[in-house]
Amino acid sequence: MGKQINVSLIGNPNTGKTSVFNQLTGLNQQVGNYPGITVEKKEGICKLPRGLKAHILDLPGTYSLNASSLDENVVIELLLNKNDKDFPDVAVVVSDVENLKRNLLLFTQIKDLEIPTILVINMADRMERKGISLDIEVLEAKLNTKIALVSARKNTGIEELKEMILNYRQISTEPCLHASIMDPEYFGRLRKAFPNQSLYKLWLVITQDVNFANINRHALDSETGFHTKSNSDLKRLQQKETILRYQFINGLLKEGLKVDLNSATDLRIRFDRILTHRVWGYVIFFMILLLIFQAIYNWSSYPMDFIDSTFVSLSEWTKDMMPEGPFTNLISEGIIPGLGGIVIFIPQIAFLFFFISILEESGYMSRVVFLMDRIMRRFGLSGKSVVPLVSGTACAIPAVMAARNIENWKERLITILVVPFTTCSARLPVYLIIIALVIPDQSFLGFNLQGLTLMLLYLLGFGTAIASAWLLNKILKIKSKSYFVIEMPNYKLPMVKNVAINVVEKTKSFVLGAGKIILAISIILWVLASYGPGDTFNNAEEIVTSEYNEDTSESNLEEEIAAHKLKHSYIGIIGRGIEPAVTPLGYDWKIGIAIVSSFAAREVFVGTLATIYSVGSDEEETIKNRMAAEINPVLGGPLFTFASGISLLLFYAFAMQCMSTLAIVKRETNTWKWPILQLVIMSAFAYVVALIAFQVLK
Amino acid sequence: MKLTVAHLQRGQRGIIKEFIADKIPLKLLEMGCLPGNLVELVQTAPFRDPMYLNINGSHLAIRKETALLIEIELI
């Protein structure tokens, strides 16, 4: 087995780069982070002919090598550092046949770094419909490279691409445009000072504000007596570079590309007349949101009921099959209900990711950015904040990261600060179970009341996010100037494979990430709930038995013993300690415990209650039924009433209960100041709102 | 008054004139907004901001404040 070929996949956003990556690697891929920063790193293994393998790195989408965001920095840092273990043996630049001109800008830049570079022209299946014809031979000759005509959608051309990767050594490393034509005198001096380096690489070191492992741009000046230019001169040169590159590309495409406009049909403009319309655009956007939330609620109820009953019987089965003892109890009362509390939400989370990835894949998300920009700006946000806010409905962590695309620092910071208000999938379990308990399952104007409540909660999350953005915009005194530009890509039918991989990957990482925390917490909780200090716990049976007369039936007595034990266990003692703080909100100490453990992660709530309730109980009941049977210790009557339910929903809507989000915010803002402010302000606000809600409604 | 992209009506086209290099973000140039190129206003959001343009086949949306920086000649 020989060495793997290192391949970097580079390209503009919206060129189908990820589709090509998925075709090359299949499910043989993993998603991680670049060390120290939170840019998503996607890599995979591709099997080549003759038993060889290639390691494929899917670099973040970028329009050029002039970086203006962290994501783009990643690309440049890798391409300039020969010592990086991922440094490409061969770069594969993915372009879209319809935007070849713009995509070639990046290609010529990469090519000038003197790395073997293959050009992939993707979406070749659209050529005929668009009246495009290409002269590949001319293009290959002019660009000094190999071109693979690919349709990731139809899975054509991928084998040829693999063959080219295999034979990458035959590709010329000669630049197609020499950087020195920008300013011959300047580059002449640069060449003299550094005779052995690629000129374009030196140019990037001078102009880009990124960290390099072995080249320090300030050292460039002092060590060699070479003097660089002022910043505004450099900027002018960068613009000149762009114009020169486009001139080169225009000349090239005049020979190599023909477009017959008569046979071209552009659905984009026709769709956009409606989808970005100043009235219909908003109506349609709102309908789409409504549809998504109704679907999440209605479609997933079947698999959820199934999972629920499966876990209950699994727990029963373990109890029957394994020898009695603390270990069996730990598994059947602690771990299985705890895990069941998370597995049950897989259907909903998967549906949510499914819709989000369809919105992104189809190109519709850019239209939403366009529609919302002006409105969002009034609140100190950007149209691009819509993407974090919408993906925040899946999870705040990728959402905070998605805020990176916002060029303006103030708009970006505000987005990061308010994103945790949007209803993430971890809140979903809590919402669903509480809604099921306190909102009647009836129809109102043809809509399911429970579904409507859920939608209201989502709107409440967005509303609060936007209101607090407005407030922050008034309070924060940050001056930052920048511009806003977004591509409106052509509409595409989402590819099943891309959507499927996205849903599987995201759901998997959600379940594994949350699963670990839940598993740990349910074990701790089970121990705390199953043991207690002193005689009141250990002699529970005698104490309870002596308190009751002989009329009490045996099962009642058993229940009383279990309740007594729980009350005097460690967790009962802690819970009753915090009870005074949660009683005014309409909760008992068990919910108090669930809230406290939720500060690790919200989705722990249901698992916690499941664990607390199953301890000592033999009945095969679902969590929901157990919760419905709970009695309010102070007021009497059911614990989960409309008032306490709403109070709890509001608490979870507003409180900052997620350690991972806090950690990400710290990384993205580079200070603990913002996450700590989020934690304190959001949680205090949640408490006050929940308090008012319960006191008014009860 | 100088005519800029911000003055275009929907469906109207213009040619981008030479512009003051310092003011225009590099990213815009890279996305195809270059002197001599054809620009068409495709759609505007309410309050004519942002503006959805077709610049020589590149479909972009920019804010009005940026559109005011790009001088054009009507055709």
PDB file of C-alpha atoms in Angstrom, chain A residues 280-462:
ATOM      1  CA  TRP A 280     -45.477  37.422  -2.470  1.00  0.00           C
ATOM      2  CA  GLY A 281     -41.892  36.782  -1.451  1.00  0.00           C
ATOM      3  CA  TYR A 282     -42.774  37.300   2.201  1.00  0.00           C
ATOM      4  CA  VAL A 283     -46.058  35.431   1.982  1.00  0.00           C
ATOM      5  CA  ILE A 284     -44.308  32.421   0.485  1.00  0.00           C
ATOM      6  CA  PHE A 285     -41.521  32.525   3.061  1.00  0.00           C
ATOM      7  CA  PHE A 286     -44.068  32.525   5.869  1.00  0.00           C
ATOM      8  CA  MET A 287     -46.016  29.650   4.281  1.00  0.00           C
ATOM      9  CA  ILE A 288     -42.843  27.623   3.985  1.00  0.00           C
ATOM     10  CA  LEU A 289     -42.083  28.128   7.678  1.00  0.00           C
ATOM     11  CA  LEU A 290     -45.627  27.154   8.598  1.00  0.00           C
ATOM     12  CA  LEU A 291     -45.406  24.019   6.486  1.00  0.00           C
ATOM     13  CA  ILE A 292     -42.093  23.014   8.059  1.00  0.00           C
ATOM     14  CA  PHE A 293     -43.343  23.291  11.616  1.00  0.00           C
ATOM     15  CA  GLN A 294     -46.591  21.513  10.890  1.00  0.00           C
ATOM     16  CA  ALA A 295     -44.645  18.746   9.201  1.00  0.00           C
ATOM     17  CA  ILE A 296     -42.169  18.381  12.037  1.00  0.00           C
ATOM     18  CA  TYR A 297     -45.036  18.051  14.439  1.00  0.00           C
ATOM     19  CA  ASN A 298     -47.335  15.768  12.495  1.00  0.00           C
ATOM     20  CA  TRP A 299     -45.005  13.474  10.594  1.00  0.00           C
ATOM     21  CA  SER A 300     -42.743  12.571  13.431  1.00  0.00           C
ATOM     22  CA  SER A 301     -45.411  11.556  15.915  1.00  0.00           C
ATOM     23  CA  TYR A 302     -45.593   8.001  14.515  1.00  0.00           C
ATOM     24  CA  PRO A 303     -41.928   7.051  14.817  1.00  0.00           C
ATOM     25  CA  MET A 304     -41.842   8.807  18.187  1.00  0.00           C
ATOM     26  CA  ASP A 305     -44.677   6.754  19.640  1.00  0.00           C
ATOM     27  CA  PHE A 306     -42.913   3.666  18.432  1.00  0.00           C
ATOM     28  CA  ILE A 307     -39.590   4.637  20.023  1.00  0.00           C
ATOM     29  CA  ASP A 308     -41.324   5.567  23.245  1.00  0.00           C
ATOM     30  CA  SER A 309     -43.011   2.195  23.670  1.00  0.00           C
ATOM     31  CA  THR A 310     -39.877   0.347  22.553  1.00  0.00           C
ATOM     32  CA  PHE A 311     -37.793   1.905  25.309  1.00  0.00           C
ATOM     33  CA  VAL A 312     -40.422   1.195  27.937  1.00  0.00           C
ATOM     34  CA  SER A 313     -40.495  -2.474  26.995  1.00  0.00           C
ATOM     35  CA  LEU A 314     -36.699  -2.571  26.713  1.00  0.00           C
ATOM     36  CA  SER A 315     -36.465  -1.330  30.268  1.00  0.00           C
ATOM     37  CA  GLU A 316     -38.982  -3.955  31.414  1.00  0.00           C
ATOM     38  CA  TRP A 317     -37.208  -6.673  29.510  1.00  0.00           C
ATOM     39  CA  THR A 318     -33.840  -5.816  31.083  1.00  0.00           C
ATOM     40  CA  LYS A 319     -35.389  -5.969  34.492  1.00  0.00           C
ATOM     41  CA  ASP A 320     -36.834  -9.410  33.806  1.00  0.00           C
ATOM     42  CA  MET A 321     -33.790 -10.889  32.112  1.00  0.00           C
ATOM     43  CA  MET A 322     -31.013  -9.720  34.403  1.00  0.00           C
ATOM     44  CA  PRO A 323     -30.442 -10.767  37.991  1.00  0.00           C
ATOM     45  CA  GLU A 324     -31.902  -8.369  40.511  1.00  0.00           C
ATOM     46  CA  GLY A 325     -29.482  -5.882  42.018  1.00  0.00           C
ATOM     47  CA  PRO A 326     -28.186  -2.338  41.867  1.00  0.00           C
ATOM     48  CA  PHE A 327     -26.474  -2.882  38.503  1.00  0.00           C
ATOM     49  CA  THR A 328     -29.678  -4.023  36.819  1.00  0.00           C
ATOM     50  CA  ASN A 329     -31.502  -1.124  38.384  1.00  0.00           C
ATOM     51  CA  LEU A 330     -28.856   1.300  37.113  1.00  0.00           C
ATOM     52  CA  ILE A 331     -29.379   0.018  33.583  1.00  0.00           C
ATOM     53  CA  SER A 332     -33.138  -0.311  33.592  1.00  0.00           C
ATOM     54  CA  GLU A 333     -33.930   2.764  35.667  1.00  0.00           C
ATOM     55  CA  GLY A 334     -31.030   5.079  34.934  1.00  0.00           C
ATOM     56  CA  ILE A 335     -29.461   4.471  31.566  1.00  0.00           C
ATOM     57  CA  ILE A 336     -32.286   3.137  29.391  1.00  0.00           C
ATOM     58  CA  PRO A 337     -34.858   5.822  30.292  1.00  0.00           C
ATOM     59  CA  GLY A 338     -32.140   8.450  30.044  1.00  0.00           C
ATOM     60  CA  LEU A 339     -31.162   7.341  26.547  1.00  0.00           C
ATOM     61  CA  GLY A 340     -34.788   6.900  25.556  1.00  0.00           C
ATOM     62  CA  GLY A 341     -35.227  10.569  26.401  1.00  0.00           C
ATOM     63  CA  ILE A 342     -32.841  11.497  23.619  1.00  0.00           C
ATOM     64  CA  VAL A 343     -33.471   8.816  21.006  1.00  0.00           C
ATOM     65  CA  ILE A 344     -37.129   9.748  20.878  1.00  0.00           C
ATOM     66  CA  PHE A 345     -36.271  13.124  19.375  1.00  0.00           C
ATOM     67  CA  ILE A 346     -34.279  11.760  16.463  1.00  0.00           C
ATOM     68  CA  PRO A 347     -37.282  11.870  14.078  1.00  0.00           C
ATOM     69  CA  GLN A 348     -37.964  15.541  14.722  1.00  0.00           C
ATOM     70  CA  ILE A 349     -34.338  16.581  14.598  1.00  0.00           C
ATOM     71  CA  ALA A 350     -33.858  14.657  11.376  1.00  0.00           C
ATOM     72  CA  PHE A 351     -36.904  16.358   9.822  1.00  0.00           C
ATOM     73  CA  LEU A 352     -35.604  19.765  10.852  1.00  0.00           C
ATOM     74  CA  PHE A 353     -32.178  19.171   9.336  1.00  0.00           C
ATOM     75  CA  PHE A 354     -33.907  17.755   6.282  1.00  0.00           C
ATOM     76  CA  PHE A 355     -35.815  20.974   5.662  1.00  0.00           C
ATOM     77  CA  ILE A 356     -32.892  23.251   6.438  1.00  0.00           C
ATOM     78  CA  SER A 357     -30.626  21.426   4.043  1.00  0.00           C
ATOM     79  CA  ILE A 358     -33.295  21.545   1.318  1.00  0.00           C
ATOM     80  CA  LEU A 359     -33.633  25.303   1.778  1.00  0.00           C
ATOM     81  CA  GLU A 360     -29.871  25.706   1.487  1.00  0.00           C
ATOM     82  CA  GLU A 361     -29.322  23.237  -1.354  1.00  0.00           C
ATOM     83  CA  SER A 362     -32.077  24.675  -3.514  1.00  0.00           C
ATOM     84  CA  GLY A 363     -30.647  28.184  -3.375  1.00  0.00           C
ATOM     85  CA  TYR A 364     -33.741  29.550  -1.658  1.00  0.00           C
ATOM     86  CA  MET A 365     -31.822  30.608   1.465  1.00  0.00           C
ATOM     87  CA  SER A 366     -30.080  33.411  -0.500  1.00  0.00           C
ATOM     88  CA  ARG A 367     -33.491  34.794  -1.442  1.00  0.00           C
ATOM     89  CA  VAL A 368     -34.446  34.856   2.207  1.00  0.00           C
ATOM     90  CA  VAL A 369     -31.275  36.828   2.936  1.00  0.00           C
ATOM     91  CA  PHE A 370     -32.233  39.265   0.180  1.00  0.00           C
ATOM     92  CA  LEU A 371     -35.802  39.642   1.439  1.00  0.00           C
ATOM     93  CA  MET A 372     -34.848  40.090   5.051  1.00  0.00           C
ATOM     94  CA  ASP A 373     -31.765  42.310   4.861  1.00  0.00           C
ATOM     95  CA  ARG A 374     -33.485  45.657   5.065  1.00  0.00           C
ATOM     96  CA  ILE A 375     -35.789  44.542   7.876  1.00  0.00           C
ATOM     97  CA  MET A 376     -32.988  42.904   9.845  1.00  0.00           C
ATOM     98  CA  ARG A 377     -30.802  45.982   9.512  1.00  0.00           C
ATOM     99  CA  ARG A 378     -33.324  48.031  11.450  1.00  0.00           C
ATOM    100  CA  PHE A 379     -32.560  45.737  14.363  1.00  0.00           C
ATOM    101  CA  GLY A 380     -28.826  45.935  14.004  1.00  0.00           C
ATOM    102  CA  LEU A 381     -28.626  42.622  12.148  1.00  0.00           C
ATOM    103  CA  SER A 382     -27.811  41.741   8.573  1.00  0.00           C
ATOM    104  CA  GLY A 383     -29.845  39.799   6.034  1.00  0.00           C
ATOM    105  CA  LYS A 384     -27.171  37.201   6.464  1.00  0.00           C
ATOM    106  CA  SER A 385     -28.214  36.871  10.110  1.00  0.00           C
ATOM    107  CA  VAL A 386     -31.225  34.985   8.803  1.00  0.00           C
ATOM    108  CA  VAL A 387     -29.063  31.954   8.077  1.00  0.00           C
ATOM    109  CA  PRO A 388     -27.757  31.710  11.674  1.00  0.00           C
ATOM    110  CA  LEU A 389     -31.216  32.419  13.026  1.00  0.00           C
ATOM    111  CA  VAL A 390     -32.806  29.729  10.872  1.00  0.00           C
ATOM    112  CA  SER A 391     -30.066  27.178  11.472  1.00  0.00           C
ATOM    113  CA  GLY A 392     -30.300  28.112  15.133  1.00  0.00           C
ATOM    114  CA  THR A 393     -33.545  26.181  15.047  1.00  0.00           C
ATOM    115  CA  ALA A 394     -31.392  23.102  14.649  1.00  0.00           C
ATOM    116  CA  CYS A 395     -28.578  23.988  17.022  1.00  0.00           C
ATOM    117  CA  ALA A 396     -27.026  27.229  18.244  1.00  0.00           C
ATOM    118  CA  ILE A 397     -23.492  25.910  17.788  1.00  0.00           C
ATOM    119  CA  PRO A 398     -23.352  25.720  13.978  1.00  0.00           C
ATOM    120  CA  ALA A 399     -25.520  28.840  13.946  1.00  0.00           C
ATOM    121  CA  VAL A 400     -22.974  30.867  15.895  1.00  0.00           C
ATOM    122  CA  MET A 401     -20.363  29.602  13.467  1.00  0.00           C
ATOM    123  CA  ALA A 402     -22.513  30.487  10.462  1.00  0.00           C
ATOM    124  CA  ALA A 403     -22.468  34.105  11.627  1.00  0.00           C
ATOM    125  CA  ARG A 404     -18.937  34.228  10.238  1.00  0.00           C
ATOM    126  CA  ASN A 405     -20.274  35.086   6.813  1.00  0.00           C
ATOM    127  CA  ILE A 406     -21.399  38.457   8.141  1.00  0.00           C
ATOM    128  CA  GLU A 407     -18.749  40.961   7.121  1.00  0.00           C
ATOM    129  CA  ASN A 408     -19.677  43.650   9.636  1.00  0.00           C
ATOM    130  CA  TRP A 409     -18.313  42.931  13.136  1.00  0.00           C
ATOM    131  CA  LYS A 410     -21.106  44.686  15.037  1.00  0.00           C
ATOM    132  CA  GLU A 411     -23.814  42.897  13.064  1.00  0.00           C
ATOM    133  CA  ARG A 412     -21.959  39.667  13.552  1.00  0.00           C
ATOM    134  CA  LEU A 413     -21.526  40.106  17.306  1.00  0.00           C
ATOM    135  CA  ILE A 414     -25.192  40.958  17.777  1.00  0.00           C
ATOM    136  CA  THR A 415     -26.170  37.921  15.731  1.00  0.00           C
ATOM    137  CA  ILE A 416     -23.985  35.681  17.887  1.00  0.00           C
ATOM    138  CA  LEU A 417     -25.434  37.148  21.068  1.00  0.00           C
ATOM    139  CA  VAL A 418     -29.078  36.697  20.103  1.00  0.00           C
ATOM    140  CA  VAL A 419     -28.919  33.363  18.276  1.00  0.00           C
ATOM    141  CA  PRO A 420     -29.370  31.296  21.481  1.00  0.00           C
ATOM    142  CA  PHE A 421     -32.897  32.704  21.772  1.00  0.00           C
ATOM    143  CA  THR A 422     -33.993  30.833  18.665  1.00  0.00           C
ATOM    144  CA  THR A 423     -35.643  27.533  19.370  1.00  0.00           C
ATOM    145  CA  CYS A 424     -32.929  24.923  18.995  1.00  0.00           C
ATOM    146  CA  SER A 425     -33.661  21.232  18.631  1.00  0.00           C
ATOM    147  CA  ALA A 426     -32.595  20.632  22.240  1.00  0.00           C
ATOM    148  CA  ARG A 427     -35.575  22.676  23.394  1.00  0.00           C
ATOM    149  CA  LEU A 428     -37.861  20.563  21.253  1.00  0.00           C
ATOM    150  CA  PRO A 429     -38.032  17.593  23.667  1.00  0.00           C
ATOM    151  CA  VAL A 430     -39.031  19.885  26.515  1.00  0.00           C
ATOM    152  CA  TYR A 431     -41.573  21.762  24.426  1.00  0.00           C
ATOM    153  CA  LEU A 432     -43.124  18.637  23.003  1.00  0.00           C
ATOM    154  CA  ILE A 433     -43.669  16.881  26.253  1.00  0.00           C
ATOM    155  CA  ILE A 434     -45.038  19.975  28.020  1.00  0.00           C
ATOM    156  CA  ILE A 435     -47.279  20.852  25.082  1.00  0.00           C
ATOM    157  CA  ALA A 436     -48.612  17.308  25.030  1.00  0.00           C
ATOM    158  CA  LEU A 437     -49.414  17.655  28.729  1.00  0.00           C
ATOM    159  CA  VAL A 438     -51.059  21.056  28.881  1.00  0.00           C
ATOM    160  CA  ILE A 439     -52.354  21.930  25.401  1.00  0.00           C
ATOM    161  CA  PRO A 440     -55.439  20.020  24.181  1.00  0.00           C
ATOM    162  CA  ASP A 441     -55.023  17.914  21.071  1.00  0.00           C
ATOM    163  CA  GLN A 442     -57.717  19.710  19.098  1.00  0.00           C
ATOM    164  CA  SER A 443     -58.116  21.407  15.783  1.00  0.00           C
ATOM    165  CA  PHE A 444     -58.441  25.127  15.370  1.00  0.00           C
ATOM    166  CA  LEU A 445     -59.275  26.476  11.892  1.00  0.00           C
ATOM    167  CA  GLY A 446     -57.908  23.263  10.472  1.00  0.00           C
ATOM    168  CA  PHE A 447     -54.594  23.523  12.318  1.00  0.00           C
ATOM    169  CA  ASN A 448     -53.596  21.330  15.166  1.00  0.00           C
ATOM    170  CA  LEU A 449     -53.553  23.407  18.373  1.00  0.00           C
ATOM    171  CA  GLN A 450     -50.424  21.716  19.621  1.00  0.00           C
ATOM    172  CA  GLY A 451     -48.678  22.389  16.319  1.00  0.00           C
ATOM    173  CA  LEU A 452     -49.744  26.025  16.488  1.00  0.00           C
ATOM    174  CA  THR A 453     -48.380  26.342  20.019  1.00  0.00           C
ATOM    175  CA  LEU A 454     -45.085  24.960  18.824  1.00  0.00           C
ATOM    176  CA  MET A 455     -44.998  27.450  15.998  1.00  0.00           C
ATOM    177  CA  LEU A 456     -45.795  30.271  18.427  1.00  0.00           C
ATOM    178  CA  LEU A 457     -42.852  29.207  20.542  1.00  0.00           C
ATOM    179  CA  TYR A 458     -40.590  29.323  17.500  1.00  0.00           C
ATOM    180  CA  LEU A 459     -41.911  32.776  16.633  1.00  0.00           C
ATOM    181  CA  LEU A 460     -41.402  33.838  20.243  1.00  0.00           C
ATOM    182  CA  GLY A 461     -37.784  32.716  19.978  1.00  0.00           C
ATOM    183  CA  PHE A 462     -37.259  34.715  16.768  1.00  0.00           C
TER     184      PHE A 462
END
